[in-house]
Amino acid sequence: MCAVRVTAMVATGFAAQSILRGAIPSFLSTRPTSLILPTPLHTSAFGICSLPQAIKGDADILLKGVGNKNTIEDVKCIIELAKRASLRREVSHTDFLTPPVLKESMLVLEKLADLKVVAQGGYPEAERCRLSVGHPEALTSDPDNVAALSISGNFSFQPCSHGDFLGAILGTGIVRNKLGDILLQGEKGAHVLVVPELSDFLVSAVDKVGNVSVSCKKIPLLSLEYEPPRTKTLKSIEASLRLDAVASAGFKVSRTKMASLISNGDVRVNWSTVTKSNTTIKTGDMISVSGEGRLKIGEISSTSKGKFAVELIRYL
């Protein structure tokens, strides 16, 4: 059974291109039934195909450009659900997607000219987002598909982490993809993004986080309190764009230690674990290292001596 629901409707025109690009979050956010039919997929001179063509064609053709192979099954599910919804001429939403699945899904859906897509996570810099897909005449405004909760208590003497709040919510029996980001509020608690249909249930079910008694209530999205991430930018000259070289410069650790972290599975690129030190990085990649934090790759340029000047944006 698919764990997400996506609706796609057929409309003419190329206006969806700009909408799709604008919907991708700044970090550039299932179990599928595959679409395998014998008719080949035809594209225009611009590399854009209509949704009916995609439905009649082999889904694997659409998925050729997916860079993160760990997301292929999830993206296939979204394509299949888009097919089903297009036949019903309705608009639907996915659950909250992880950043890699969100990114790859947007890139695939961007190939379909007859589609309008909106990504929402509740606030501008959300990592986990939901996709709303549908006919432009049906999807005329931003859908109301994200709800916000405030979980408050006295955390002065017993601070709780992101994992504590996540565990308390999942302990009620819901699954992770029904939750968006969790925004810690220090001693006050946290703000949590959820699918609207579960907000009333969580208000009544969440009464403790760790050992702290809490109250949970719904709040407007405009009441969310969040701070843009603090960053520090530096530049490094590297002989290659190998992961171990760039990451060691960004996190200020030895290359030997970074290579060990990579081989141990403690390093992720675009939220997917990478175990090969010679993996090539590129502009826009997000590198996460357990215990060290996150690093975004900015502009990369070549030097006169054949090396690479890499902009490194470290999240503090």
Coordinates of C-alpha atoms in Angstrom, one line a residue, residues 96-279:
F96 CA 5.4 14.9 4.7
L97 CA 8.3 13.9 2.5
T98 CA 11.9 13.7 3.5
P99 CA 14.2 16.3 1.8
P100 CA 15.7 13.7 -0.7
V101 CA 12.3 12.4 -1.7
L102 CA 10.9 15.9 -2.0
K103 CA 13.7 17.0 -4.2
E104 CA 13.7 14.1 -6.5
S105 CA 9.9 14.1 -6.8
M106 CA 9.9 17.7 -7.8
L107 CA 12.5 17.1 -10.5
V108 CA 10.4 14.3 -11.9
L109 CA 7.1 16.2 -11.8
E110 CA 8.8 19.2 -13.4
K111 CA 9.0 17.1 -16.6
L112 CA 5.2 17.1 -16.8
A113 CA 4.0 20.3 -18.4
D114 CA 0.3 19.8 -17.6
L115 CA 0.6 19.9 -13.8
K116 CA 0.5 22.4 -10.9
V117 CA 2.5 21.5 -7.8
V118 CA 2.8 23.3 -4.5
A119 CA 5.2 22.3 -1.7
Q120 CA 4.4 23.3 1.9
G121 CA 6.0 22.7 5.2
G122 CA 4.3 25.3 7.4
Y123 CA 7.1 27.9 7.3
P124 CA 9.6 29.2 4.7
E125 CA 12.6 27.1 5.6
A126 CA 10.9 23.8 6.4
E127 CA 12.9 20.7 5.5
R128 CA 10.0 18.2 5.6
C129 CA 7.2 19.3 3.2
R130 CA 4.0 18.0 1.7
L131 CA 3.3 18.2 -2.0
S132 CA -0.1 19.2 -3.4
V133 CA -0.6 18.3 -7.0
G134 CA -3.6 19.0 -9.3
H135 CA -5.3 20.7 -12.2
P136 CA -4.4 24.4 -12.3
E137 CA -8.1 25.2 -12.3
A138 CA -8.7 23.1 -9.1
L139 CA -5.4 24.1 -7.4
T140 CA -6.1 27.8 -7.4
S141 CA -4.6 28.7 -4.0
D142 CA -2.2 27.3 -1.5
P143 CA -4.0 24.4 0.2
D144 CA -4.6 24.3 3.9
N145 CA -2.7 21.0 4.4
V146 CA -0.4 21.7 7.3
A147 CA -1.3 22.2 10.9
A148 CA 0.7 23.5 13.8
L149 CA 0.8 22.4 17.5
S150 CA 2.4 23.9 20.5
I151 CA 3.6 21.4 23.1
S152 CA 4.4 23.3 26.3
G153 CA 5.6 22.4 29.8
N154 CA 8.3 23.3 32.4
F155 CA 11.5 22.2 30.8
S156 CA 13.7 24.5 33.0
F157 CA 15.2 21.6 34.9
Q158 CA 14.7 18.7 32.5
P159 CA 15.5 19.9 29.0
C160 CA 14.2 17.7 26.2
S161 CA 15.7 17.2 22.8
H162 CA 14.2 16.9 19.3
G163 CA 14.3 13.1 19.8
D164 CA 12.3 13.4 23.0
F165 CA 9.5 15.3 21.4
L166 CA 9.5 13.0 18.4
G167 CA 9.4 9.9 20.6
A168 CA 6.5 11.3 22.6
I169 CA 4.5 11.9 19.4
L170 CA 5.3 8.6 17.8
G171 CA 4.5 6.9 21.0
T172 CA 0.8 7.8 20.4
G173 CA 0.9 5.3 17.5
I174 CA 1.1 7.6 14.5
V175 CA 3.8 7.2 11.8
R176 CA 6.7 9.5 11.1
N177 CA 5.5 10.7 7.7
K178 CA 2.5 12.4 9.3
L179 CA 4.8 14.8 11.1
G180 CA 6.7 17.7 9.6
D181 CA 9.5 19.7 11.3
I182 CA 9.8 20.0 15.1
L183 CA 10.9 23.5 16.2
L184 CA 12.4 23.5 19.7
Q185 CA 11.4 26.5 21.9
G186 CA 13.9 26.0 24.7
E187 CA 12.4 25.9 28.2
K188 CA 8.9 26.5 26.8
G189 CA 8.7 23.2 24.8
A190 CA 8.3 22.9 21.0
H191 CA 6.2 23.7 18.0
V192 CA 5.3 20.8 15.7
L193 CA 4.0 20.6 12.2
V194 CA 1.5 17.8 11.5
V195 CA -1.2 16.7 9.0
P196 CA -4.4 18.5 10.0
E197 CA -6.5 15.4 10.3
L198 CA -4.3 14.2 13.3
S199 CA -4.1 17.5 15.2
D200 CA -7.2 16.9 17.4
F201 CA -6.0 13.4 18.2
L202 CA -2.5 14.6 19.2
V203 CA -3.9 17.4 21.4
S204 CA -5.7 14.8 23.5
A205 CA -3.0 12.1 23.3
V206 CA 0.3 13.9 24.1
D207 CA 0.5 14.6 27.8
K208 CA 4.2 13.9 28.6
V209 CA 7.6 14.4 27.0
G210 CA 10.3 12.6 28.7
N211 CA 9.5 13.0 32.4
V212 CA 7.8 16.4 31.9
S213 CA 4.1 16.8 31.9
V214 CA 2.9 18.9 29.0
S215 CA -0.1 20.4 27.4
C216 CA -0.7 20.3 23.7
K217 CA -2.8 22.8 21.7
K218 CA -3.4 23.9 18.1
I219 CA -1.9 27.2 17.0
P220 CA -2.1 29.2 13.7
L221 CA 0.8 28.8 11.4
L222 CA 1.5 32.5 11.7
S223 CA 2.2 31.9 15.4
L224 CA 5.1 29.5 14.7
E225 CA 8.3 30.7 16.3
Y226 CA 11.5 29.8 14.5
E227 CA 14.8 31.3 13.8
P228 CA 16.6 31.1 10.5
P229 CA 19.6 28.9 10.9
R230 CA 22.9 30.6 11.9
T231 CA 25.6 29.9 9.4
K232 CA 29.3 30.7 8.9
T233 CA 30.8 30.8 5.4
L234 CA 34.3 29.9 4.5
K235 CA 36.3 29.1 1.4
S236 CA 38.7 26.2 0.8
I237 CA 41.0 25.4 -2.1
E238 CA 40.9 21.6 -2.8
A239 CA 42.7 19.5 -5.3
S240 CA 39.6 17.4 -5.9
L241 CA 35.9 17.4 -5.0
R242 CA 36.1 14.2 -3.0
L243 CA 33.7 14.0 -0.1
D244 CA 36.5 13.3 2.4
A245 CA 38.5 16.3 1.3
V246 CA 35.7 18.8 1.2
A247 CA 34.0 17.6 4.4
S248 CA 37.3 17.6 6.4
A249 CA 37.8 21.2 5.4
G250 CA 34.3 22.2 6.3
F251 CA 34.1 20.5 9.6
K252 CA 37.8 21.3 10.6
V253 CA 38.7 17.6 11.2
S254 CA 41.6 15.6 9.7
R255 CA 41.0 13.9 6.4
T256 CA 41.9 10.5 8.1
K257 CA 39.2 11.0 10.7
M258 CA 36.6 12.1 8.1
A259 CA 37.4 9.0 6.0
S260 CA 36.8 6.9 9.1
L261 CA 33.5 8.6 9.7
I262 CA 32.4 8.0 6.2
S263 CA 33.3 4.3 6.2
N264 CA 31.5 3.9 9.5
G265 CA 28.2 5.3 8.0
D266 CA 28.3 8.5 10.0
V267 CA 28.2 10.8 7.0
R268 CA 25.2 11.6 4.8
V269 CA 25.0 13.6 1.6
N270 CA 21.5 15.0 0.9
W271 CA 20.2 13.0 3.8
S272 CA 21.4 9.6 2.4
T273 CA 24.2 7.7 4.0
V274 CA 27.4 7.6 1.9
T275 CA 30.2 5.2 2.7
K276 CA 32.7 6.0 -0.1
S277 CA 35.3 8.7 0.6
N278 CA 35.8 9.3 -3.1
T279 CA 32.2 10.4 -3.7

